[in-house]
Structure formats: C-alpha cells, structure tokens
CSV table of C-alpha atoms in Angstrom, one decimal:
chain,number,residue,atom,x,y,z
V,276,MET,CA,18.6,-37.1,-61.4
V,277,LYS,CA,17.7,-38.9,-58.2
V,278,LYS,CA,19.7,-36.4,-55.8
V,279,LYS,CA,18.7,-33.5,-57.4
V,280,ILE,CA,14.6,-35.0,-56.0
V,281,TYR,CA,16.6,-35.7,-52.8
V,282,LEU,CA,17.7,-32.3,-52.3
V,283,ASN,CA,15.3,-30.2,-53.5
V,284,TYR,CA,12.8,-32.2,-50.7
V,285,SER,CA,15.9,-31.5,-48.4
V,286,LEU,CA,15.5,-27.4,-48.9
V,287,PHE,CA,11.7,-27.8,-48.8
V,288,PHE,CA,11.5,-29.5,-44.8
V,289,ALA,CA,14.6,-27.2,-44.1
V,290,LEU,CA,12.4,-24.5,-44.9
V,291,LEU,CA,9.1,-25.8,-43.5
V,292,LEU,CA,11.2,-26.4,-39.9
V,293,LEU,CA,12.0,-22.7,-39.7
V,294,LEU,CA,8.3,-21.4,-40.6
V,295,PHE,CA,7.5,-23.4,-37.9
V,296,SER,CA,10.4,-22.8,-35.4
V,297,GLN,CA,9.7,-18.8,-36.5
V,298,THR,CA,5.8,-19.6,-35.6
V,299,ALA,CA,6.1,-21.1,-32.0
V,300,TRP,CA,8.5,-17.9,-30.9
V,301,SER,CA,6.3,-15.8,-31.7
V,302,GLN,CA,3.1,-17.4,-30.1
V,303,ASP,CA,5.7,-17.4,-27.4
V,304,VAL,CA,5.2,-13.2,-27.6
V,305,LYS,CA,1.8,-11.5,-28.4
V,306,VAL,CA,1.7,-7.8,-28.4
V,307,ASP,CA,-1.7,-5.2,-27.5
V,308,ALA,CA,-2.9,-2.1,-28.3
V,309,ARG,CA,-6.4,-1.2,-27.2
V,310,LEU,CA,-8.1,2.0,-26.5
V,311,ASP,CA,-11.6,2.3,-24.4
V,312,ASN,CA,-12.5,5.2,-26.3
V,313,VAL,CA,-12.3,5.6,-30.2
V,314,SER,CA,-13.8,8.8,-29.5
V,315,ILE,CA,-14.0,11.8,-27.5
V,316,PRO,CA,-14.8,14.9,-27.2
V,317,LEU,CA,-12.7,17.9,-27.3
V,318,GLY,CA,-9.8,18.0,-25.0
V,319,GLY,CA,-12.2,14.6,-23.2
V,320,GLN,CA,-9.4,11.7,-22.0
V,321,THR,CA,-8.9,8.0,-22.6
V,322,LEU,CA,-7.1,5.1,-21.9
V,323,LEU,CA,-4.3,3.7,-24.3
V,324,HIS,CA,-3.6,0.5,-23.1
V,325,LEU,CA,-0.4,-1.0,-24.8
V,326,SER,CA,0.5,-5.1,-23.3
V,327,ILE,CA,2.6,-7.6,-23.8
V,328,GLN,CA,2.3,-11.3,-22.5
V,329,PHE,CA,5.9,-13.3,-22.8
V,330,PRO,CA,7.8,-16.3,-20.7
V,331,ALA,CA,8.8,-15.1,-17.8
V,332,LYS,CA,12.5,-15.7,-18.1
V,333,ASP,CA,12.9,-13.2,-21.0
V,334,SER,CA,13.4,-9.4,-20.8
V,335,VAL,CA,11.1,-6.8,-22.5
V,336,LYS,CA,11.8,-3.1,-23.8
V,337,PHE,CA,9.2,-1.1,-23.6
V,338,PRO,CA,8.4,1.6,-26.7
V,339,ALA,CA,9.6,4.6,-25.7
V,340,LEU,CA,7.2,7.2,-24.5
V,341,LYS,CA,7.4,10.7,-23.5
V,342,ASP,CA,4.7,13.1,-23.6
V,343,THR,CA,2.7,13.4,-26.8
V,344,ILE,CA,1.9,10.3,-29.5
V,345,ASN,CA,2.2,12.9,-31.5
V,346,ALA,CA,1.5,16.3,-33.2
V,347,LYS,CA,-2.3,16.3,-32.0
V,348,VAL,CA,-2.5,13.8,-28.8
V,349,GLN,CA,-0.5,14.3,-25.1
V,350,ILE,CA,-0.1,11.9,-23.1
V,351,VAL,CA,-1.9,12.7,-19.2
V,352,GLU,CA,-0.7,9.4,-17.2
V,353,SER,CA,0.8,6.7,-17.1
V,354,LYS,CA,0.9,3.6,-14.8
V,355,THR,CA,2.6,-0.2,-15.5
V,356,ASP,CA,0.5,-3.6,-14.4
V,357,THR,CA,2.3,-6.7,-14.1
V,358,ALA,CA,0.3,-10.3,-13.6
V,359,PHE,CA,1.4,-13.9,-14.4
V,360,ASN,CA,-0.8,-16.3,-16.7
V,361,LYS,CA,-2.5,-18.3,-14.0
V,362,ASP,CA,-2.5,-22.0,-15.7
V,363,ASP,CA,0.9,-21.5,-16.8
V,364,VAL,CA,3.4,-19.4,-14.3
V,365,SER,CA,5.9,-19.1,-17.1
V,366,ILE,CA,4.0,-16.7,-18.6
V,367,GLU,CA,4.1,-13.3,-18.0
V,368,THR,CA,2.3,-10.1,-19.3
V,369,ILE,CA,3.2,-6.4,-17.9
V,370,THR,CA,0.1,-4.1,-19.6
V,371,ARG,CA,1.3,-0.2,-19.5
V,372,HIS,CA,-1.7,2.2,-19.0
V,373,ILE,CA,-1.5,5.5,-20.5
V,374,ARG,CA,-4.2,8.5,-20.0
V,375,ILE,CA,-4.1,10.4,-23.5
V,376,THR,CA,-6.3,13.9,-24.2
V,377,SER,CA,-6.4,16.3,-27.6
V,378,PHE,CA,-7.7,20.0,-27.8
V,379,GLU,CA,-8.2,20.2,-31.4
V,380,PRO,CA,-10.8,19.1,-33.6
V,381,GLY,CA,-10.2,15.7,-36.4
V,382,THR,CA,-9.5,12.5,-36.9
V,383,TYR,CA,-5.8,10.9,-35.5
V,384,THR,CA,-4.1,7.5,-36.3
V,385,ILE,CA,-2.1,6.4,-33.2
V,386,PRO,CA,0.7,4.7,-34.9
V,387,SER,CA,1.5,1.6,-33.7
V,388,PHE,CA,3.8,0.1,-30.7
V,389,ILE,CA,7.3,-1.8,-31.1
V,390,PHE,CA,8.5,-4.1,-27.9
V,391,THR,CA,11.7,-5.7,-28.3
V,392,THR,CA,12.1,-8.3,-26.6
V,393,SER,CA,15.0,-11.7,-26.8
V,394,LYS,CA,13.1,-13.3,-29.1
V,395,GLY,CA,13.0,-10.1,-31.9
V,396,SER,CA,10.8,-7.1,-31.7
V,397,PHE,CA,7.1,-7.2,-32.2
V,398,ALA,CA,4.2,-4.5,-33.4
V,399,THR,CA,1.5,-3.6,-32.5
V,400,LYS,CA,-2.1,-2.3,-34.8
V,401,GLU,CA,-2.2,1.0,-35.6
V,402,LEU,CA,-5.4,3.0,-33.7
V,403,THR,CA,-7.9,5.0,-34.2
V,404,LEU,CA,-8.8,8.3,-32.3
V,405,GLN,CA,-11.7,10.9,-33.3
V,406,VAL,CA,-11.6,14.3,-31.3
V,407,LEU,CA,-15.2,15.8,-31.5
V,408,SER,CA,-15.7,19.7,-31.5
V,409,VAL,CA,-18.1,21.5,-29.0
V,410,ASP,CA,-21.3,22.5,-31.6
V,411,VAL,CA,-22.4,25.8,-30.6
V,412,ASP,CA,-24.9,27.4,-30.8
V,413,THR,CA,-25.0,30.6,-33.4
V,414,THR,CA,-29.2,31.3,-33.5
V,415,LYS,CA,-29.1,32.8,-30.3
V,416,ALA,CA,-28.8,36.0,-29.5
V,417,PHE,CA,-25.4,38.1,-27.4
V,418,TYR,CA,-26.2,39.6,-24.1
V,419,ASP,CA,-24.5,42.1,-22.3
V,420,ILE,CA,-22.7,41.6,-18.7
V,421,LYS,CA,-24.9,42.9,-16.2
V,422,GLN,CA,-23.6,45.4,-13.9
V,423,PRO,CA,-23.1,44.2,-10.1
V,424,LEU,CA,-25.8,45.1,-7.7
V,425,THR,CA,-24.8,48.1,-5.0
V,426,VAL,CA,-25.7,45.5,-1.5
V,427,SER,CA,-25.0,47.6,1.8
V,428,TYR,CA,-22.4,46.1,3.8
V,429,THR,CA,-21.2,47.2,7.2
V,430,LEU,CA,-18.7,46.3,8.8
V,431,MET,CA,-20.5,44.3,12.1
V,432,ASP,CA,-22.0,42.3,8.4
V,433,TRP,CA,-18.3,41.3,8.1
V,434,ILE,CA,-17.5,40.6,11.2
V,435,LYS,CA,-20.2,37.9,11.1
V,436,ASP,CA,-19.5,36.6,8.2
V,437,ASN,CA,-15.9,35.9,9.4
V,438,TRP,CA,-15.7,35.6,12.8
V,439,MET,CA,-14.5,32.5,13.4
V,440,LEU,CA,-11.5,33.9,11.3
V,441,ILE,CA,-11.1,36.5,13.8
V,442,ALA,CA,-11.4,33.6,16.8
V,443,GLY,CA,-8.9,31.5,14.8
V,444,ILE,CA,-6.2,35.2,14.5
V,445,LEU,CA,-6.8,36.2,18.2
V,446,LEU,CA,-6.4,32.2,19.4
V,447,PHE,CA,-3.5,31.9,17.3
V,448,ILE,CA,-1.8,35.1,19.0
V,449,ALA,CA,-2.9,34.2,22.5
V,450,ALA,CA,-1.0,31.1,21.2
V,451,ALA,CA,2.0,32.8,19.9
V,452,VAL,CA,2.6,34.9,23.2
V,453,ALA,CA,2.0,32.3,25.7
V,454,VAL,CA,4.5,30.4,23.7
V,455,PHE,CA,7.3,32.9,23.8
V,456,TYR,CA,7.1,33.9,27.3
V,457,TYR,CA,7.2,30.4,28.1
V,458,LEU,CA,10.5,29.9,26.1
V,459,LYS,CA,11.5,33.3,27.7
V,460,LYS,CA,11.8,32.0,31.2
V,461,ARG,CA,12.4,28.2,31.6
V,462,PRO,CA,15.9,27.5,32.1
V,463,LYS,CA,18.1,26.7,29.4
V,464,LYS,CA,19.8,23.9,28.2
V,465,ALA,CA,23.0,23.6,28.0
V,466,LYS,CA,23.3,22.4,23.6
V,467,GLU,CA,24.6,18.6,23.5
V,468,VAL,CA,26.9,18.0,20.8
V,469,LYS,CA,26.0,14.6,18.7
V,470,GLU,CA,28.1,13.1,17.0
V,471,VAL,CA,28.3,12.4,13.5
V,472,LYS,CA,28.5,8.5,11.8
V,473,ALA,CA,29.6,8.6,9.2
V,474,ALA,CA,27.6,6.8,5.9
V,475,VAL,CA,27.5,2.8,5.5
V,476,PRO,CA,28.3,1.9,2.2
V,477,GLU,CA,25.7,0.7,0.5
V,478,HIS,CA,27.5,-2.6,-0.3
V,479,GLU,CA,27.7,-3.3,3.2
V,480,LEU,CA,24.0,-2.1,4.6
V,481,ALA,CA,22.5,-5.1,1.8
V,482,LEU,CA,24.8,-7.7,3.4
V,483,GLN,CA,23.9,-6.3,7.0
V,484,LYS,CA,20.1,-7.1,5.7
V,485,LEU,CA,20.8,-10.1,4.3
V,486,GLN,CA,22.6,-11.3,7.2
V,487,ALA,CA,19.4,-10.4,9.7
V,488,LEU,CA,17.1,-12.2,7.0
V,489,ARG,CA,19.1,-15.0,6.7
V,490,TYR,CA,19.3,-15.6,11.3
V,491,LYS,CA,15.1,-15.0,10.7
V,492,LYS,CA,14.7,-18.4,9.0
V,493,LEU,CA,11.6,-17.4,7.8
V,494,TRP,CA,11.1,-19.7,4.7
V,495,GLN,CA,12.3,-22.8,7.1
V,496,GLN,CA,8.6,-21.2,9.3
V,497,GLU,CA,6.4,-21.6,6.6
V,498,GLN,CA,6.9,-17.9,5.6
V,499,VAL,CA,8.3,-19.0,2.6
V,500,LYS,CA,6.3,-15.3,0.5
V,501,LEU,CA,7.7,-12.7,3.1
V,502,TYR,CA,11.0,-14.4,2.5
V,503,HIS,CA,11.4,-13.9,-0.8
V,504,SER,CA,9.5,-10.4,-0.7
V,505,GLU,CA,12.5,-9.4,1.3
V,506,LEU,CA,15.0,-11.0,0.0
V,507,SER,CA,13.5,-9.3,-3.5
V,508,ASP,CA,13.4,-5.0,-1.5
V,509,ILE,CA,16.6,-5.6,0.0
V,510,VAL,CA,17.7,-6.4,-3.1
V,511,ARG,CA,15.9,-3.2,-4.7
V,512,GLU,CA,17.4,-1.0,-2.5
V,513,TYR,CA,20.9,-2.1,-2.9
V,514,LEU,CA,20.7,-1.6,-6.9
V,515,GLU,CA,18.6,1.8,-6.3
V,516,LYS,CA,22.0,3.1,-4.3
V,517,ARG,CA,24.4,1.2,-6.5
V,518,TYR,CA,23.2,2.2,-9.9
V,519,LEU,CA,20.8,5.2,-9.9
V,520,ILE,CA,17.7,3.3,-11.1
V,521,LYS,CA,14.2,3.2,-9.4
V,522,ALA,CA,14.1,-0.3,-8.8
V,523,LEU,CA,11.5,-0.7,-6.1
V,524,GLU,CA,9.1,1.0,-8.7
V,525,GLN,CA,10.0,-1.0,-11.6
V,526,THR,CA,9.3,-4.9,-12.7
V,527,SER,CA,12.3,-7.2,-12.5
V,528,GLY,CA,11.9,-7.1,-16.3
V,529,GLU,CA,12.2,-3.2,-16.4
V,530,ILE,CA,14.9,-3.5,-13.5
V,531,LEU,CA,16.7,-5.5,-15.9
V,532,SER,CA,16.4,-3.5,-19.2
V,533,SER,CA,18.0,-0.6,-16.7
V,534,LEU,CA,20.6,-2.5,-16.1
V,535,ARG,CA,21.7,-3.3,-19.3
V,536,SER,CA,23.7,-1.2,-20.1
V,537,ALA,CA,25.8,-1.5,-16.2
V,538,GLU,CA,28.8,-3.0,-16.4
V,539,ILE,CA,28.0,-5.8,-15.2
V,540,GLN,CA,28.9,-9.3,-15.6
V,541,GLU,CA,27.3,-12.0,-17.7
V,542,ASN,CA,26.8,-14.1,-14.5
V,543,ASP,CA,25.6,-11.6,-11.9
V,544,ARG,CA,23.0,-10.6,-14.2
V,545,ALA,CA,22.3,-14.7,-14.2
V,546,MET,CA,22.0,-14.5,-10.4
V,547,LEU,CA,20.2,-11.1,-10.4
V,548,ARG,CA,17.7,-12.5,-12.5
V,549,GLN,CA,16.9,-16.1,-10.9
V,550,ILE,CA,16.3,-14.2,-7.4
V,551,LEU,CA,13.6,-11.0,-9.6
V,552,THR,CA,11.7,-14.2,-10.9
V,553,LEU,CA,11.7,-16.4,-8.0
V,554,ALA,CA,10.4,-13.8,-5.7
V,555,ASP,CA,8.1,-13.3,-8.6
V,556,LEU,CA,6.5,-16.3,-8.5
V,557,VAL,CA,6.1,-17.1,-4.8
V,558,LYS,CA,4.5,-13.3,-5.1
V,559,PHE,CA,1.8,-13.9,-8.1
V,560,ALA,CA,1.6,-17.0,-8.9
V,561,LYS,CA,2.0,-18.9,-5.5
V,562,GLU,CA,5.0,-21.3,-6.5
V,563,ARG,CA,6.5,-23.2,-2.9
V,564,PRO,CA,10.3,-23.5,-4.1
V,565,LEU,CA,12.0,-25.7,-2.9
V,566,PRO,CA,14.7,-25.1,0.1
V,567,ALA,CA,17.6,-25.5,-2.1
V,568,ASP,CA,16.1,-22.8,-4.6
V,569,ASN,CA,15.1,-20.8,-1.0
V,570,GLU,CA,19.1,-20.8,0.0
V,571,ARG,CA,20.2,-20.3,-4.0
V,572,SER,CA,18.8,-16.9,-4.0
V,573,MET,CA,19.8,-16.2,-0.1
V,574,GLU,CA,23.3,-17.2,-1.6
V,575,ASN,CA,23.1,-15.2,-5.3
V,576,ALA,CA,21.9,-11.9,-3.2
V,577,VAL,CA,25.1,-11.7,-1.6
V,578,SER,CA,27.6,-13.0,-3.9
V,579,PHE,CA,26.0,-10.6,-6.6
V,580,VAL,CA,26.2,-7.7,-3.9
V,581,GLU,CA,29.9,-8.8,-3.4
V,582,ASN,CA,30.7,-8.6,-7.1
V,583,THR,CA,29.0,-5.6,-7.8
V,584,LYS,CA,30.1,-3.3,-5.4
V,585,LYS,CA,31.6,0.2,-5.8
V,586,THR,CA,35.6,-0.3,-4.7
V,587,GLN,CA,38.2,2.4,-4.3
V,588,GLN,CA,39.7,1.4,-7.5
V,589,THR,CA,35.9,2.3,-9.3
V,590,THR,CA,36.3,4.8,-7.1
V,591,VAL,CA,39.1,6.6,-8.0
V,592,ASN,CA,38.5,5.8,-12.1
V,593,LYS,CA,35.2,8.3,-12.0
V,594,GLU,CA,37.3,10.8,-10.3
V,595,ASP,CA,40.4,11.2,-13.0
V,596,ASN,CA,37.8,10.1,-16.1
V,597,SER,CA,35.8,13.9,-14.2
V,598,SER,CA,39.2,15.8,-13.9
V,599,ASN,CA,40.2,15.0,-17.5
V,600,GLY,CA,36.1,16.1,-19.5
V,601,LEU,CA,37.0,19.4,-17.2
V,602,THR,CA,40.9,20.0,-18.3
C-alpha cells in the first residue's frame, strides 16, 4: 500500500516538473500579430505586424508568405526589423511589417501564423479585417458629357507655350554637331589592350580582407564596433557568393535559416553563429567583448572560410551531376 502511494506521488511530481519546464520554455518565446487598422476602405491599405521574441542564440523560421494572405487580401510590400531587449541583451525581437490591401468589401479572417524555433512551433492569434464599400449616391441624376469648346490655337501660340522645349532641342542639336566635328578632327589614339584579369575566388578574396582587417588592429584601438561590423560584412559577402543567398540584406537568424540545407559541418555552423551573434550584440546592445572574444571571432571567420571554400572536387562533382541529369 505504501509503495503504491509513493509511486503515485512520484508520478505527480514528475508531471508537475514537466509542466513547469514547458511553461519556462514558452515564456522564453513570445509571438504576436496585430493590425494598425481593423477596418479599411475599399482599396485602402493597413500594416500587419508579425513579431517574435526569443533567445538570441536560437534560430527562428518566419511563416512563409507569398503575395496574398488569402484569396481576398493581398500583400503590397514587407520589411523586417531586429531589436534587442535593453534590460536583457540575450533576448532578441524580430518584427516583420506587412502592408496589405483588399479590393472586395467584406469581413475577412487573417489566419494564425506559425513561427518555428528550436523550442518548437508557436502560433499567433487570428485577426479580423473589415473592408468597407464605397457608398454611391443613386438619387442624383446622370448628365451627358459636355462637348469640348473650340479654341483658336495658332502656331505662334504653340511656340510661346513650348519655347523652352524648342530652345532645348536647338541647343542639343548644336552640341551634337560640335561634338561630331570635334571627334572627327581630333587625332586618333592607339587603342590600349587591357589585360583581362582572372576572377579571384570568393574564399581567397574573403581571406585577403580578413587579413587586412587583422592588420588594422581596430579593436586594440578601442574601435570594437567598427571591427565587428567589418568582420560581419566580410563573412556575409563570402556567404552571398559561396551559397548564393542575400546575406547582406538578412538578419543573423534568417542567414542561419537560409543555410539550413547547405552542406556545412555542425562545428562550422557553430563558428558562424558565434561571429554573427557577437557582432549583433556589439552593434545593437553595445556589448564590450573581451580581447579573447574579439580574436576568437577573427579565428572562427578564417576557419569557416577555409572549411567551406569550394574545392576542385566539389566543382567536378557538380559538373558530373549536371551531365548525368542531361543524359
């Protein structure tokens, strides 16, 4: 009997511990969706704000949106903002501002949006958008379109109205004639043969820039923010050329999400995450890293480029795959 009671208490405390753990995880991640205006006139526009607050070290995947919210609500444009909590720099907030419109009157449901993180999926609440029709006064009579009035308009009137255009055309003709005679009479120079330089591979260019940045000794001269900004830009430029993603326009979380299917070792992903996260903390949260952290970002950048650079074998494999696909 005592053994049974002890077992029941153990199960109770285990379930209670699991419930608290789930609650703690949920408190780390907060999602929200809101409209600037819940009603708009026909053809009017309003902003839909989708935001997620999460630990900066985690990765986040935003809901995939195309050009419509549903069959009646269209997306005009969107942009993304990133911010850090002033009281806790380890908390990051990403907000996507989506401008929407509709050309059919009615009440429409903005569906729930799903955010995917390492701690699971989180859904926003549903919203309602009302599109108001334009009232037409049918009590007033319709009138025929009036015929245009006949006005006497002579050539001199046209010249007076368009004298600036005429003067511009004459000046253009005079300048063209002057340039023609100048080019015709000037001595011809021998054409210089320019040497075509071979394109520098993206990994070599990145390593050269990293070496130049190291020689600047920016963080040693108290220019820590500039150091991490240039280091992050060099890595982002390399990612754009190596993996064909828009790394310079994306947030750190979006970059890591874009590279999720790329063939990158987990150790290299960890180095890239360290570089981008520390650069964000220095830029947005005014973090003051230790000298060892500054140097580690440089060493991780060099190692990441070396470990992920294109090799001859990679190029040959891609060409073989292309030829096999054609046959």
